[in-house]
PDB file of C-alpha atoms in Angstrom:
ATOM      1  CA  GLY C 100       0.000   0.000   0.000  1.00 77.00           C
ATOM      2  CA  ASN C 101       0.883   3.677  -0.090  1.00 85.00           C
ATOM      3  CA  SER C 102       2.082   5.475   2.996  1.00 91.00           C
ATOM      4  CA  VAL C 103       3.857   8.625   4.136  1.00 94.00           C
ATOM      5  CA  THR C 104       5.979   8.921   7.257  1.00 95.00           C
ATOM      6  CA  GLN C 105       6.988  12.263   8.713  1.00 94.00           C
ATOM      7  CA  MET C 106       9.375  13.079  11.492  1.00 84.00           C
ATOM      8  CA  GLU C 107       7.593  13.349  14.782  1.00 82.00           C
ATOM      9  CA  GLY C 108       7.063  16.744  16.272  1.00 82.00           C
ATOM     10  CA  PRO C 109       6.548  19.105  17.674  1.00 94.00           C
ATOM     11  CA  VAL C 110       9.461  21.081  16.323  1.00 95.00           C
ATOM     12  CA  THR C 111      10.367  24.268  18.162  1.00 97.00           C
ATOM     13  CA  LEU C 112      12.826  26.735  16.658  1.00 97.00           C
ATOM     14  CA  SER C 113      14.004  30.267  17.162  1.00 97.00           C
ATOM     15  CA  GLU C 114      13.411  32.817  14.440  1.00 97.00           C
ATOM     16  CA  GLU C 115      15.995  32.661  11.627  1.00 96.00           C
ATOM     17  CA  ALA C 116      16.930  29.062  12.428  1.00 97.00           C
ATOM     18  CA  PHE C 117      17.247  26.405   9.727  1.00 97.00           C
ATOM     19  CA  LEU C 118      14.313  24.043   9.348  1.00 97.00           C
ATOM     20  CA  THR C 119      14.223  20.452   8.161  1.00 97.00           C
ATOM     21  CA  ILE C 120      11.148  18.232   8.373  1.00 97.00           C
ATOM     22  CA  ASN C 121      11.809  14.723   7.135  1.00 97.00           C
ATOM     23  CA  CYS C 122       9.353  12.853   4.955  1.00 97.00           C
ATOM     24  CA  THR C 123       9.666   9.392   3.442  1.00 97.00           C
ATOM     25  CA  TYR C 124       7.139   7.463   1.428  1.00 96.00           C
ATOM     26  CA  THR C 125       6.219   4.079   0.057  1.00 94.00           C
ATOM     27  CA  ALA C 126       4.119   3.838  -3.066  1.00 90.00           C
ATOM     28  CA  THR C 127       3.094   1.359  -5.725  1.00 82.00           C
ATOM     29  CA  GLY C 128       4.059   3.375  -8.741  1.00 81.00           C
ATOM     30  CA  TYR C 129       5.461   6.841  -9.319  1.00 84.00           C
ATOM     31  CA  PRO C 130       3.736   9.341  -7.080  1.00 89.00           C
ATOM     32  CA  SER C 131       3.516  13.084  -7.102  1.00 90.00           C
ATOM     33  CA  LEU C 132       4.649  14.522  -3.773  1.00 93.00           C
ATOM     34  CA  PHE C 133       3.283  17.473  -1.857  1.00 94.00           C
ATOM     35  CA  TRP C 134       3.758  19.558   1.229  1.00 96.00           C
ATOM     36  CA  TYR C 135       0.605  21.113   2.641  1.00 96.00           C
ATOM     37  CA  VAL C 136       0.533  23.641   5.468  1.00 96.00           C
ATOM     38  CA  GLN C 137      -2.251  24.250   7.979  1.00 94.00           C
ATOM     39  CA  TYR C 138      -2.241  27.537   9.882  1.00 94.00           C
ATOM     40  CA  PRO C 139      -4.169  27.704  13.151  1.00 89.00           C
ATOM     41  CA  GLY C 140      -7.909  27.563  12.623  1.00 86.00           C
ATOM     42  CA  GLU C 141      -7.668  27.087   8.879  1.00 88.00           C
ATOM     43  CA  GLY C 142      -7.852  24.339   6.289  1.00 89.00           C
ATOM     44  CA  LEU C 143      -4.849  22.859   4.568  1.00 91.00           C
ATOM     45  CA  GLN C 144      -3.257  24.710   1.691  1.00 92.00           C
ATOM     46  CA  LEU C 145      -0.688  23.604  -0.811  1.00 93.00           C
ATOM     47  CA  LEU C 146       2.829  24.778   0.009  1.00 96.00           C
ATOM     48  CA  LEU C 147       4.805  23.090  -2.762  1.00 96.00           C
ATOM     49  CA  LYS C 148       4.892  20.004  -4.916  1.00 94.00           C
ATOM     50  CA  ALA C 149       7.064  17.862  -7.199  1.00 93.00           C
ATOM     51  CA  THR C 150       5.848  15.422  -9.794  1.00 89.00           C
ATOM     52  CA  LYS C 151       8.924  13.430 -10.776  1.00 89.00           C
ATOM     53  CA  ALA C 152      12.306  12.348  -9.514  1.00 92.00           C
ATOM     54  CA  ASP C 153      14.849  15.129  -8.893  1.00 94.00           C
ATOM     55  CA  ASP C 154      12.204  17.840  -9.217  1.00 94.00           C
ATOM     56  CA  LYS C 155      12.507  20.584  -6.630  1.00 96.00           C
ATOM     57  CA  GLY C 156       9.385  22.271  -5.372  1.00 96.00           C
ATOM     58  CA  SER C 157       9.721  25.696  -3.802  1.00 96.00           C
ATOM     59  CA  ASN C 158       7.486  28.388  -2.355  1.00 96.00           C
ATOM     60  CA  LYS C 159       7.770  31.123   0.297  1.00 95.00           C
ATOM     61  CA  GLY C 160      11.409  30.186   0.975  1.00 96.00           C
ATOM     62  CA  PHE C 161      10.568  26.517   1.525  1.00 98.00           C
ATOM     63  CA  GLU C 162      12.104  23.816  -0.673  1.00 98.00           C
ATOM     64  CA  ALA C 163      11.804  20.060  -1.081  1.00 98.00           C
ATOM     65  CA  THR C 164      13.483  17.742  -3.578  1.00 97.00           C
ATOM     66  CA  TYR C 165      11.906  14.521  -4.844  1.00 96.00           C
ATOM     67  CA  ARG C 166      14.501  11.829  -4.139  1.00 96.00           C
ATOM     68  CA  LYS C 167      13.468   8.566  -5.700  1.00 93.00           C
ATOM     69  CA  GLU C 168      16.576   6.676  -4.571  1.00 94.00           C
ATOM     70  CA  THR C 169      15.825   7.388  -0.921  1.00 95.00           C
ATOM     71  CA  THR C 170      12.027   7.706  -1.352  1.00 96.00           C
ATOM     72  CA  SER C 171      12.156  11.023   0.446  1.00 97.00           C
ATOM     73  CA  PHE C 172      10.789  14.548   0.133  1.00 97.00           C
ATOM     74  CA  HIS C 173      12.281  16.493   3.035  1.00 98.00           C
ATOM     75  CA  LEU C 174      11.078  20.045   3.633  1.00 98.00           C
ATOM     76  CA  GLU C 175      13.691  22.745   4.277  1.00 98.00           C
ATOM     77  CA  LYS C 176      13.817  26.449   4.929  1.00 98.00           C
ATOM     78  CA  GLY C 177      16.961  28.411   5.526  1.00 97.00           C
ATOM     79  CA  SER C 178      15.542  30.985   7.937  1.00 96.00           C
ATOM     80  CA  VAL C 179      12.172  30.482   9.592  1.00 97.00           C
ATOM     81  CA  GLN C 180       9.877  33.230  10.783  1.00 97.00           C
ATOM     82  CA  VAL C 181       7.299  33.342  13.556  1.00 96.00           C
ATOM     83  CA  SER C 182       4.624  33.392  10.833  1.00 96.00           C
ATOM     84  CA  ASP C 183       5.777  29.932   9.685  1.00 97.00           C
ATOM     85  CA  SER C 184       4.333  28.402  12.855  1.00 97.00           C
ATOM     86  CA  ALA C 185       1.835  25.851  11.571  1.00 97.00           C
ATOM     87  CA  VAL C 186       1.279  22.150  10.996  1.00 95.00           C
ATOM     88  CA  TYR C 187       3.040  20.717   7.941  1.00 97.00           C
ATOM     89  CA  PHE C 188       1.781  17.652   6.098  1.00 95.00           C
ATOM     90  CA  CYS C 189       3.664  15.589   3.565  1.00 96.00           C
ATOM     91  CA  ALA C 190       1.444  13.786   1.051  1.00 93.00           C
ATOM     92  CA  LEU C 191       1.488  11.740  -2.120  1.00 91.00           C
ATOM     93  CA  THR C 192      -0.899  10.920  -4.920  1.00 88.00           C
ATOM     94  CA  LEU C 193      -0.664   8.435  -7.749  1.00 82.00           C
ATOM     95  CA  GLY C 194      -1.384   9.100 -11.387  1.00 68.00           C
ATOM     96  CA  PRO C 195      -4.294   7.854 -13.486  1.00 63.00           C
ATOM     97  CA  GLY C 196      -4.808   4.157 -14.061  1.00 55.00           C
ATOM     98  CA  GLY C 197      -4.754   3.011 -10.471  1.00 54.00           C
ATOM     99  CA  THR C 198      -7.496   2.549  -7.930  1.00 54.00           C
ATOM    100  CA  SER C 199      -6.010   5.272  -5.779  1.00 59.00           C
ATOM    101  CA  TYR C 200      -6.113   7.923  -8.495  1.00 64.00           C
ATOM    102  CA  GLY C 201      -7.204  11.247  -7.100  1.00 69.00           C
ATOM    103  CA  LYS C 202      -6.576  10.350  -3.463  1.00 80.00           C
ATOM    104  CA  LEU C 203      -3.995  12.033  -1.321  1.00 86.00           C
ATOM    105  CA  THR C 204      -2.200   9.920   1.254  1.00 88.00           C
ATOM    106  CA  PHE C 205      -1.063  12.159   4.110  1.00 91.00           C
ATOM    107  CA  GLY C 206       1.598  11.835   6.741  1.00 92.00           C
ATOM    108  CA  GLN C 207       0.649  12.436  10.335  1.00 91.00           C
ATOM    109  CA  GLY C 208       1.656  16.098  10.312  1.00 93.00           C
ATOM    110  CA  THR C 209       4.451  17.934  12.094  1.00 95.00           C
ATOM    111  CA  ILE C 210       3.738  20.876  14.364  1.00 95.00           C
ATOM    112  CA  LEU C 211       6.229  23.699  13.957  1.00 96.00           C
ATOM    113  CA  THR C 212       6.481  26.504  16.500  1.00 97.00           C
ATOM    114  CA  VAL C 213       8.843  29.398  15.857  1.00 97.00           C
ATOM    115  CA  HIS C 214       9.722  31.717  18.736  1.00 96.00           C
ATOM    116  CA  PRO C 215      10.919  35.315  18.324  1.00 94.00           C
TER     117      PRO C 215
ATOM    118  CA  ASP S 105     -13.143  32.089  -7.228  1.00 64.00           C
ATOM    119  CA  ALA S 106     -14.513  31.846  -3.698  1.00 80.00           C
ATOM    120  CA  GLY S 107     -12.718  28.612  -2.938  1.00 92.00           C
ATOM    121  CA  VAL S 108     -14.292  25.630  -1.222  1.00 95.00           C
ATOM    122  CA  ILE S 109     -17.142  26.712   1.022  1.00 96.00           C
ATOM    123  CA  GLN S 110     -18.207  24.781   4.084  1.00 97.00           C
ATOM    124  CA  SER S 111     -21.069  25.360   6.476  1.00 96.00           C
ATOM    125  CA  PRO S 112     -21.540  25.656   9.309  1.00 96.00           C
ATOM    126  CA  ARG S 113     -18.073  26.650  10.564  1.00 95.00           C
ATOM    127  CA  HIS S 114     -18.934  25.497  14.056  1.00 96.00           C
ATOM    128  CA  GLU S 115     -21.555  23.061  15.245  1.00 97.00           C
ATOM    129  CA  VAL S 116     -22.353  22.087  18.810  1.00 97.00           C
ATOM    130  CA  THR S 117     -24.930  19.391  19.316  1.00 96.00           C
ATOM    131  CA  GLU S 118     -26.007  16.799  21.827  1.00 96.00           C
ATOM    132  CA  MET S 119     -25.409  13.113  21.581  1.00 97.00           C
ATOM    133  CA  GLY S 120     -28.069  11.374  19.537  1.00 96.00           C
ATOM    134  CA  GLN S 121     -28.877  14.350  17.354  1.00 97.00           C
ATOM    135  CA  GLU S 122     -28.525  14.378  13.590  1.00 97.00           C
ATOM    136  CA  VAL S 123     -25.776  16.556  12.168  1.00 97.00           C
ATOM    137  CA  THR S 124     -25.473  17.678   8.565  1.00 98.00           C
ATOM    138  CA  LEU S 125     -22.314  19.281   7.208  1.00 98.00           C
ATOM    139  CA  ARG S 126     -22.341  21.018   3.856  1.00 98.00           C
ATOM    140  CA  CYS S 127     -19.781  21.676   1.174  1.00 98.00           C
ATOM    141  CA  LYS S 128     -19.676  23.628  -2.055  1.00 98.00           C
ATOM    142  CA  PRO S 129     -16.637  22.726  -4.161  1.00 97.00           C
ATOM    143  CA  ILE S 130     -14.793  25.045  -6.487  1.00 95.00           C
ATOM    144  CA  SER S 131     -16.734  25.479  -9.702  1.00 94.00           C
ATOM    145  CA  GLY S 132     -15.526  23.086 -12.398  1.00 92.00           C
ATOM    146  CA  HIS S 133     -13.873  20.651 -10.024  1.00 93.00           C
ATOM    147  CA  ASP S 134     -14.942  17.048 -10.515  1.00 92.00           C
ATOM    148  CA  TYR S 135     -13.441  15.475  -7.381  1.00 92.00           C
ATOM    149  CA  LEU S 136     -14.748  16.087  -3.887  1.00 95.00           C
ATOM    150  CA  PHE S 137     -13.231  14.733  -0.674  1.00 95.00           C
ATOM    151  CA  TRP S 138     -14.417  14.599   2.927  1.00 96.00           C
ATOM    152  CA  TYR S 139     -11.774  14.401   5.673  1.00 95.00           C
ATOM    153  CA  ARG S 140     -11.894  14.249   9.440  1.00 95.00           C
ATOM    154  CA  GLN S 141      -9.122  15.627  11.649  1.00 92.00           C
ATOM    155  CA  THR S 142      -8.581  14.783  15.307  1.00 92.00           C
ATOM    156  CA  MET S 143      -5.601  14.976  17.594  1.00 86.00           C
ATOM    157  CA  MET S 144      -5.615  11.230  18.133  1.00 87.00           C
ATOM    158  CA  ARG S 145      -6.014  10.009  14.566  1.00 86.00           C
ATOM    159  CA  GLY S 146      -4.723  12.923  12.528  1.00 86.00           C
ATOM    160  CA  LEU S 147      -6.210  13.554   9.092  1.00 89.00           C
ATOM    161  CA  GLU S 148      -8.433  10.765   7.766  1.00 89.00           C
ATOM    162  CA  LEU S 149     -10.073  10.492   4.353  1.00 91.00           C
ATOM    163  CA  LEU S 150     -13.696   9.502   4.868  1.00 94.00           C
ATOM    164  CA  ILE S 151     -15.051   9.374   1.318  1.00 95.00           C
ATOM    165  CA  TYR S 152     -14.484  10.891  -2.078  1.00 94.00           C
ATOM    166  CA  PHE S 153     -16.581  11.484  -5.166  1.00 94.00           C
ATOM    167  CA  ASN S 154     -15.769  11.800  -8.835  1.00 92.00           C
ATOM    168  CA  ASN S 155     -18.409  13.413 -11.042  1.00 93.00           C
ATOM    169  CA  ASN S 156     -20.861  13.139  -8.139  1.00 95.00           C
ATOM    170  CA  VAL S 157     -20.374   9.368  -7.807  1.00 95.00           C
ATOM    171  CA  PRO S 158     -18.851   7.940  -4.605  1.00 94.00           C
ATOM    172  CA  ILE S 159     -15.576   6.235  -5.517  1.00 90.00           C
ATOM    173  CA  ASP S 160     -14.170   5.149  -2.192  1.00 89.00           C
ATOM    174  CA  ASP S 161     -16.050   5.209   1.098  1.00 92.00           C
ATOM    175  CA  SER S 162     -13.775   2.819   2.945  1.00 89.00           C
ATOM    176  CA  GLY S 163     -12.871   5.537   5.418  1.00 90.00           C
ATOM    177  CA  MET S 164     -16.422   6.097   6.604  1.00 93.00           C
ATOM    178  CA  PRO S 165     -16.274   4.934  10.210  1.00 87.00           C
ATOM    179  CA  GLU S 166     -19.672   3.268  10.470  1.00 84.00           C
ATOM    180  CA  ASP S 167     -23.240   3.256   9.288  1.00 90.00           C
ATOM    181  CA  ARG S 168     -24.013   6.367  11.267  1.00 95.00           C
ATOM    182  CA  PHE S 169     -22.101   8.321   8.641  1.00 96.00           C
ATOM    183  CA  SER S 170     -23.445   8.966   5.165  1.00 97.00           C
ATOM    184  CA  ALA S 171     -22.453  11.322   2.357  1.00 97.00           C
ATOM    185  CA  LYS S 172     -24.218  12.483  -0.752  1.00 97.00           C
ATOM    186  CA  MET S 173     -23.421  14.596  -3.748  1.00 97.00           C
ATOM    187  CA  PRO S 174     -26.678  15.359  -5.544  1.00 96.00           C
ATOM    188  CA  ASN S 175     -25.006  17.683  -8.036  1.00 95.00           C
ATOM    189  CA  ALA S 176     -21.631  19.066  -8.996  1.00 94.00           C
ATOM    190  CA  SER S 177     -21.890  22.049  -6.682  1.00 95.00           C
ATOM    191  CA  PHE S 178     -23.074  20.550  -3.410  1.00 96.00           C
ATOM    192  CA  SER S 179     -22.287  17.724  -1.035  1.00 98.00           C
ATOM    193  CA  THR S 180     -23.415  16.761   2.459  1.00 98.00           C
ATOM    194  CA  LEU S 181     -21.951  14.632   5.202  1.00 98.00           C
ATOM    195  CA  LYS S 182     -24.524  13.415   7.676  1.00 98.00           C
ATOM    196  CA  ILE S 183     -24.049  11.807  11.071  1.00 97.00           C
ATOM    197  CA  GLN S 184     -27.094  10.161  12.602  1.00 96.00           C
ATOM    198  CA  PRO S 185     -27.103   9.644  15.520  1.00 96.00           C
ATOM    199  CA  SER S 186     -24.087  11.660  16.597  1.00 96.00           C
ATOM    200  CA  GLU S 187     -21.792  10.551  19.425  1.00 96.00           C
ATOM    201  CA  PRO S 188     -19.165  12.430  21.470  1.00 96.00           C
ATOM    202  CA  ARG S 189     -16.366  10.527  19.674  1.00 95.00           C
ATOM    203  CA  ASP S 190     -17.477  12.171  16.434  1.00 96.00           C
ATOM    204  CA  SER S 191     -16.177  15.484  17.724  1.00 97.00           C
ATOM    205  CA  ALA S 192     -13.562  16.632  15.216  1.00 97.00           C
ATOM    206  CA  VAL S 193     -12.882  19.120  12.466  1.00 96.00           C
ATOM    207  CA  TYR S 194     -14.382  17.985   9.179  1.00 97.00           C
ATOM    208  CA  PHE S 195     -12.814  19.256   5.976  1.00 96.00           C
ATOM    209  CA  CYS S 196     -14.086  19.214   2.454  1.00 96.00           C
ATOM    210  CA  ALA S 197     -11.669  19.487  -0.471  1.00 95.00           C
ATOM    211  CA  SER S 198     -12.053  19.568  -4.217  1.00 94.00           C
ATOM    212  CA  ARG S 199      -9.855  18.979  -7.212  1.00 90.00           C
ATOM    213  CA  GLY S 200     -10.178  19.327 -10.942  1.00 88.00           C
ATOM    214  CA  THR S 201      -8.977  16.684 -13.382  1.00 81.00           C
ATOM    215  CA  ALA S 202      -8.025  19.444 -15.763  1.00 77.00           C
ATOM    216  CA  ASP S 203      -5.572  20.704 -13.145  1.00 74.00           C
ATOM    217  CA  THR S 204      -2.526  18.600 -13.922  1.00 70.00           C
ATOM    218  CA  SER S 205      -0.912  19.609 -10.641  1.00 69.00           C
ATOM    219  CA  ASP S 206      -3.173  17.141  -8.763  1.00 75.00           C
ATOM    220  CA  THR S 207      -3.689  19.788  -6.093  1.00 85.00           C
ATOM    221  CA  GLN S 208      -6.583  19.483  -3.676  1.00 89.00           C
ATOM    222  CA  TYR S 209      -8.107  22.703  -2.376  1.00 92.00           C
ATOM    223  CA  PHE S 210      -9.422  22.582   1.138  1.00 93.00           C
ATOM    224  CA  GLY S 211     -12.288  24.412   2.749  1.00 94.00           C
ATOM    225  CA  PRO S 212     -11.932  26.097   6.151  1.00 93.00           C
ATOM    226  CA  GLY S 213     -13.503  23.139   7.942  1.00 95.00           C
ATOM    227  CA  THR S 214     -16.437  22.572  10.271  1.00 97.00           C
ATOM    228  CA  ARG S 215     -15.591  22.145  13.930  1.00 96.00           C
ATOM    229  CA  LEU S 216     -18.093  19.675  15.359  1.00 97.00           C
ATOM    230  CA  THR S 217     -18.585  19.229  19.089  1.00 97.00           C
ATOM    231  CA  VAL S 218     -20.920  16.506  20.280  1.00 97.00           C
ATOM    232  CA  LEU S 219     -21.788  16.815  23.958  1.00 96.00           C
TER     233      LEU S 219
END
């Protein structure tokens, strides 16, 4: 089956610190990979994505590279801000032709708190 | 576009009562998803529709839960009778096949409290 495993949180950092949130996956096929972010009291929103091996997704200073050899999609940011405090979800979806087409498989989420 | 719209945003009810959650997907999207989020179980996919047809309801916890999509612009998730363990945030999301990015767009959620 398909699954996503994220590093356990919560993660607490000081402003301007470097952030890494690990994500690994298992999938039957070649998935597209996503990071979603959930700010307090809101729904999830797409942060970045990558659709094939070695693609790098980036947005708002966050980056993640699709590593097929290690089945990973780690999220990084060089300098976090207080406004980055949120829950981050790694997710995958498979392409057309399979029974799971259209579904997102989520990791358990990682809570990030950034202090001034 | 207004995005995915959910109502109500908050619902407080007593055990045994019927609860109906509503969702309006983004216009033109042909996939609709219902999720439940709790601290204990995280984010769970309950059911999803494609072109108004339920495709996978394996995540629906039990017969007390039912979902319908009578047309492309409206879906409901009903719990009857409700129980305290149903307390959670329920999200609706939609996606368009024409969007090759495979991105799902989430609504703001309905926070359900069953007393």
